Short mmCIF file of C-alpha atoms in Angstrom, two decimals:
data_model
loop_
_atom_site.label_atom_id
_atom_site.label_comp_id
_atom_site.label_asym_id
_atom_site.label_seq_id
_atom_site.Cartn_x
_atom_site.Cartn_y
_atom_site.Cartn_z
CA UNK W 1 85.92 15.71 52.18
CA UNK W 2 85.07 19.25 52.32
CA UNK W 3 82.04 21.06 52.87
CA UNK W 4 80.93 21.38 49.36
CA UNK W 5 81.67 18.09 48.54
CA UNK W 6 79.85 16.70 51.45
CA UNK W 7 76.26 18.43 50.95
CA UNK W 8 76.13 17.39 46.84
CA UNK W 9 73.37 14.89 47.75
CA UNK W 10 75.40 11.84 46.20
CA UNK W 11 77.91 12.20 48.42
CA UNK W 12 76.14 13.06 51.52
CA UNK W 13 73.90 9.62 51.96
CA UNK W 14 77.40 7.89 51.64
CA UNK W 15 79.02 10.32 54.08
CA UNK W 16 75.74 9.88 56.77
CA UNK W 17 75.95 6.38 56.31
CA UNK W 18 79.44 5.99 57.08
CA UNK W 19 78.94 8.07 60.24
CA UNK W 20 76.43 5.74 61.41
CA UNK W 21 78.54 2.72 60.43
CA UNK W 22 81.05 4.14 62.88
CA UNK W 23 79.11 5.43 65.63
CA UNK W 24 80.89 5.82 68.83
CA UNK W 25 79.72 7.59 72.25
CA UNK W 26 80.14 12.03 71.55
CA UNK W 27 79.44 14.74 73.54
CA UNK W 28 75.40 14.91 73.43
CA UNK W 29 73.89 18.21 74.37
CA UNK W 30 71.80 17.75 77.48
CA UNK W 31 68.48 19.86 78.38
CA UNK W 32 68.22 21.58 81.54
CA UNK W 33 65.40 22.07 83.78
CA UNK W 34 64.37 18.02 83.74
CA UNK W 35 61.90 17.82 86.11
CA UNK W 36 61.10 15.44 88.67
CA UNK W 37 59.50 12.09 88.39
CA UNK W 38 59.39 9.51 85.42
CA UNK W 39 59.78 10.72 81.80
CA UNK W 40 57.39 9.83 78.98
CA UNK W 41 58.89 8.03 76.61
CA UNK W 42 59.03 9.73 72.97
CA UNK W 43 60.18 9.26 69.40
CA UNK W 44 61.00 12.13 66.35
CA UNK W 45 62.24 11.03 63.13
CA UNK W 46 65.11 13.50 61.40
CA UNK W 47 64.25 13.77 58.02
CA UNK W 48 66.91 14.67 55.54
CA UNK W 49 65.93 14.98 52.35
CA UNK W 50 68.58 14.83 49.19
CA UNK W 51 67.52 17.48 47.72
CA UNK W 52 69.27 19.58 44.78
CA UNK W 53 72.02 21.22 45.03
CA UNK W 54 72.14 20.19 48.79
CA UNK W 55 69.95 18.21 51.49
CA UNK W 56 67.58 19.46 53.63
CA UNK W 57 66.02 18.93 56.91
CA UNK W 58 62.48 18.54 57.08
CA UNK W 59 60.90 20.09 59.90
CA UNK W 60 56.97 21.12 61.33
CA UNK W 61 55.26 23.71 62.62
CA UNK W 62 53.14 23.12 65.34
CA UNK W 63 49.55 24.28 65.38
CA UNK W 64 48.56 26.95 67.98
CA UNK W 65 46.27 25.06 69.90
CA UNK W 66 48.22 22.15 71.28
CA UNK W 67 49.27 21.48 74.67
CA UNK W 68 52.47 20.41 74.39
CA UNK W 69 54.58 23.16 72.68
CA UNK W 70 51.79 24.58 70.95
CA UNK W 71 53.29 26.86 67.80
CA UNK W 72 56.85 25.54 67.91
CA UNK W 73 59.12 24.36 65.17
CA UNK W 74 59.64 20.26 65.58
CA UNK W 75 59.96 17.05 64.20
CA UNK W 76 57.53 14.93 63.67
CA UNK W 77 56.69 12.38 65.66
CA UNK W 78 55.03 12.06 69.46
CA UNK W 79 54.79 9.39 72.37
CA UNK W 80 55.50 5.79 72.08
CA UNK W 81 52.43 3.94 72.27
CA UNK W 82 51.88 0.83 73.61
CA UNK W 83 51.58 -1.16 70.30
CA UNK W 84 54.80 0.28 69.40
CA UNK W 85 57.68 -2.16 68.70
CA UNK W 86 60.66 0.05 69.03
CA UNK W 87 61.36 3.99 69.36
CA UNK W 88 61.78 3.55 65.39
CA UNK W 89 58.47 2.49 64.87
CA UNK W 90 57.35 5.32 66.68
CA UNK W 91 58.80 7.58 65.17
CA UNK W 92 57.64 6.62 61.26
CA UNK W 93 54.10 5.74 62.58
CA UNK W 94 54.06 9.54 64.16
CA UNK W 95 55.75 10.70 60.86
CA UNK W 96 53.16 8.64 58.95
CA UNK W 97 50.01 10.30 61.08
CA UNK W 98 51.34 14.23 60.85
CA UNK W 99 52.75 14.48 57.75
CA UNK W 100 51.78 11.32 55.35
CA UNK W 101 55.71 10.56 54.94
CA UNK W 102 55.41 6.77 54.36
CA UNK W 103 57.82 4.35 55.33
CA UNK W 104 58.71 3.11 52.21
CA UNK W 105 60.52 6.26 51.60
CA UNK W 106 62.62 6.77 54.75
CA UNK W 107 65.98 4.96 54.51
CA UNK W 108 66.95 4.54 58.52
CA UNK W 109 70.64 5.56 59.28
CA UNK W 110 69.89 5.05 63.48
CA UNK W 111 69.54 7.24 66.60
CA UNK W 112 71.09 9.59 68.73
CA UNK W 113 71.73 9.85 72.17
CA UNK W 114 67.95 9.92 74.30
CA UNK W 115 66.95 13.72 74.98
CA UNK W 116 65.51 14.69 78.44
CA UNK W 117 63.23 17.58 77.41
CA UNK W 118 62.23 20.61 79.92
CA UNK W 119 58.12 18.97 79.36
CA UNK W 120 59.14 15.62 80.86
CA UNK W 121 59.89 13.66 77.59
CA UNK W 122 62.37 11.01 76.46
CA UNK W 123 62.93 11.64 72.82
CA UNK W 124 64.43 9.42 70.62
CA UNK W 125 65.79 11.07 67.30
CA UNK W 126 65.70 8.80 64.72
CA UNK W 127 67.42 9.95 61.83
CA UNK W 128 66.57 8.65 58.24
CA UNK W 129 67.41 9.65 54.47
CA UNK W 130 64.08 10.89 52.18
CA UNK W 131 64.47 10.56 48.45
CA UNK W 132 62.22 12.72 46.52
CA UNK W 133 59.59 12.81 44.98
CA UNK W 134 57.23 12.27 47.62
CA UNK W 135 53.74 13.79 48.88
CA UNK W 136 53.08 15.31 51.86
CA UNK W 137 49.15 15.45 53.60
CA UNK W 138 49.63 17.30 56.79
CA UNK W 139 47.23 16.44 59.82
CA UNK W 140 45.63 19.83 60.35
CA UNK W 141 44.71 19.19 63.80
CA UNK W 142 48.72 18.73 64.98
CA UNK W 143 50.63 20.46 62.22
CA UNK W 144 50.38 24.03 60.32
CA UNK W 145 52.88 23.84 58.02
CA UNK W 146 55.95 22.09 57.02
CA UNK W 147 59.40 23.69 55.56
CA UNK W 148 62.75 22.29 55.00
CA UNK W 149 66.46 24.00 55.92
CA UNK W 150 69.87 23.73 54.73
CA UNK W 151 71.64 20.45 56.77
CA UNK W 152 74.64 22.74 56.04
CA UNK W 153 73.22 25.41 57.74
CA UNK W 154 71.73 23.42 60.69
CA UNK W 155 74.69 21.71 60.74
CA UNK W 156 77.29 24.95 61.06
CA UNK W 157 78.01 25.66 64.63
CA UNK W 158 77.80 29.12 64.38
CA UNK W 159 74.13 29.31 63.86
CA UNK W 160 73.91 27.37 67.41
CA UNK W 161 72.66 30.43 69.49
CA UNK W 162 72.54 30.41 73.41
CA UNK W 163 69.86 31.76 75.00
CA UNK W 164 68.82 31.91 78.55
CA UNK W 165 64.51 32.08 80.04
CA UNK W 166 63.95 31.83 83.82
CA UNK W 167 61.16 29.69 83.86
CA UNK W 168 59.24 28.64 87.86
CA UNK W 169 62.34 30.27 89.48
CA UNK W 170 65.02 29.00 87.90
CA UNK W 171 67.37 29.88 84.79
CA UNK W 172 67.15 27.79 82.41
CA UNK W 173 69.34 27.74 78.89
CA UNK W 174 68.95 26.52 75.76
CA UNK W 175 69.67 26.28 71.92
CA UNK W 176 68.28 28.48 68.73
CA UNK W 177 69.02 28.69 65.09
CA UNK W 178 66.54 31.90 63.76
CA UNK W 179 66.00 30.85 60.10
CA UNK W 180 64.58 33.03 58.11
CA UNK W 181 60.53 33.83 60.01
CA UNK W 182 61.50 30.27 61.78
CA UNK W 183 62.75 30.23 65.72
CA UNK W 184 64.26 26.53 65.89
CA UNK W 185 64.80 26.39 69.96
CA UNK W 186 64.44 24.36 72.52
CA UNK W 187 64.52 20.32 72.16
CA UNK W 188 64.47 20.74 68.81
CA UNK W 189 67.29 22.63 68.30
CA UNK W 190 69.13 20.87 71.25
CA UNK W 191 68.56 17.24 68.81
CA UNK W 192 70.20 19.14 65.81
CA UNK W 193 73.19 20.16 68.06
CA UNK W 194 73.48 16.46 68.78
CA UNK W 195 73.07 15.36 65.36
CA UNK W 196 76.32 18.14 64.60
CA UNK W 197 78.45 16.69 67.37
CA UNK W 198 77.45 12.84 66.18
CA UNK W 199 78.71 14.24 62.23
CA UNK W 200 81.31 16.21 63.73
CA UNK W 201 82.98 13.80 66.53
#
């Protein structure tokens, strides 16, 4: 399939879901800088959305206030808590709290690999399909605004940017794909690189 075959919408929810179908260990990009100690355990859900002519991803903005990556590009979700039944359920009840995406309009495809984030985090992505129309109601405590991107841009390796921060001493890299006003970096970007390897492998 080529590339413009494989983001017409139609064809790209039968494409995803034979990729998950066939899952097999890849490459996973891993974040450096982990520090020491026990990680928090964490769920996002990666929303693409079938849009026309080609799907999106879905993605927040962070408000400016927040402690943990206050300002930042993500996706949604947040912490597993302890009524939680699985990293999935996480993930759409986070999804469900900052954004009003219900349930009923996610189809789940499955996850990639665990990512170890720089904040002491372990994120589950949990990728699903979103078939407009829907409604968003953003949380305006947690989330400023919401905008969507290309998958075939997200997904073309050479928007993956490497950057490098020394942060308490030590240099620490890590992935960004500029979008427009957007910076995508960090654990964010470092889950879309996975999610291209996984497509790509």
């Amino acid at each position: 399939m080529d590339s413009t075959q494989r983001f017409r919408p139609a064809a790209t929810i039968d494409w995803l879901r034979q990729c998950f179908l066939s899952a097999r260990e890849f490459d996973a990009p891993a974040e450096e800088g982990i520090p020491h100690g026990p990680l928090r355990p964490a769920a996002v859900l990666v929303p693409i959305v079938l849009r026309q002519p080609e799907p999106t991803v879905l993605l927040t903005r962070r408000t400016d206030h927040l402690h943990h990556h206050p300002g930042q590009v993500s996706f949604p979700g947040g912490r597993v808590e302890e009524d939680d039944r699985s990293p999935i359920d996480t993930a759409l009840r986070e999804t469900e709290e900052e954004i009003r995406l219900l349930r009923r309009h996610v189809e789940l495809l499955g996850c990639l690999p665990q990512y170890h984030t720089g904040t002491g985090f372990d994120v589950t992505p949990v990728v699903g399909v979103v078939t407009p129309p829907f409604e968003l109601v953003l949380d305006e405590f947690e989330v400023a605004e919401v905008f969507e991107v290309p998958l075939s841009f997200l997904l073309d390796v050479s928007n993956h940017q490497r950057h490098r921060v020394e942060v308490r001493g030590r240099m620490r890299e890590y992935y960004a794909m500029p979008y427009g006003r957007y910076f995508i970096w960090g654990a964010t970007a470092g889950m879309i690189v996975s999610l291209q390897r996984f497509l790509d492998r």
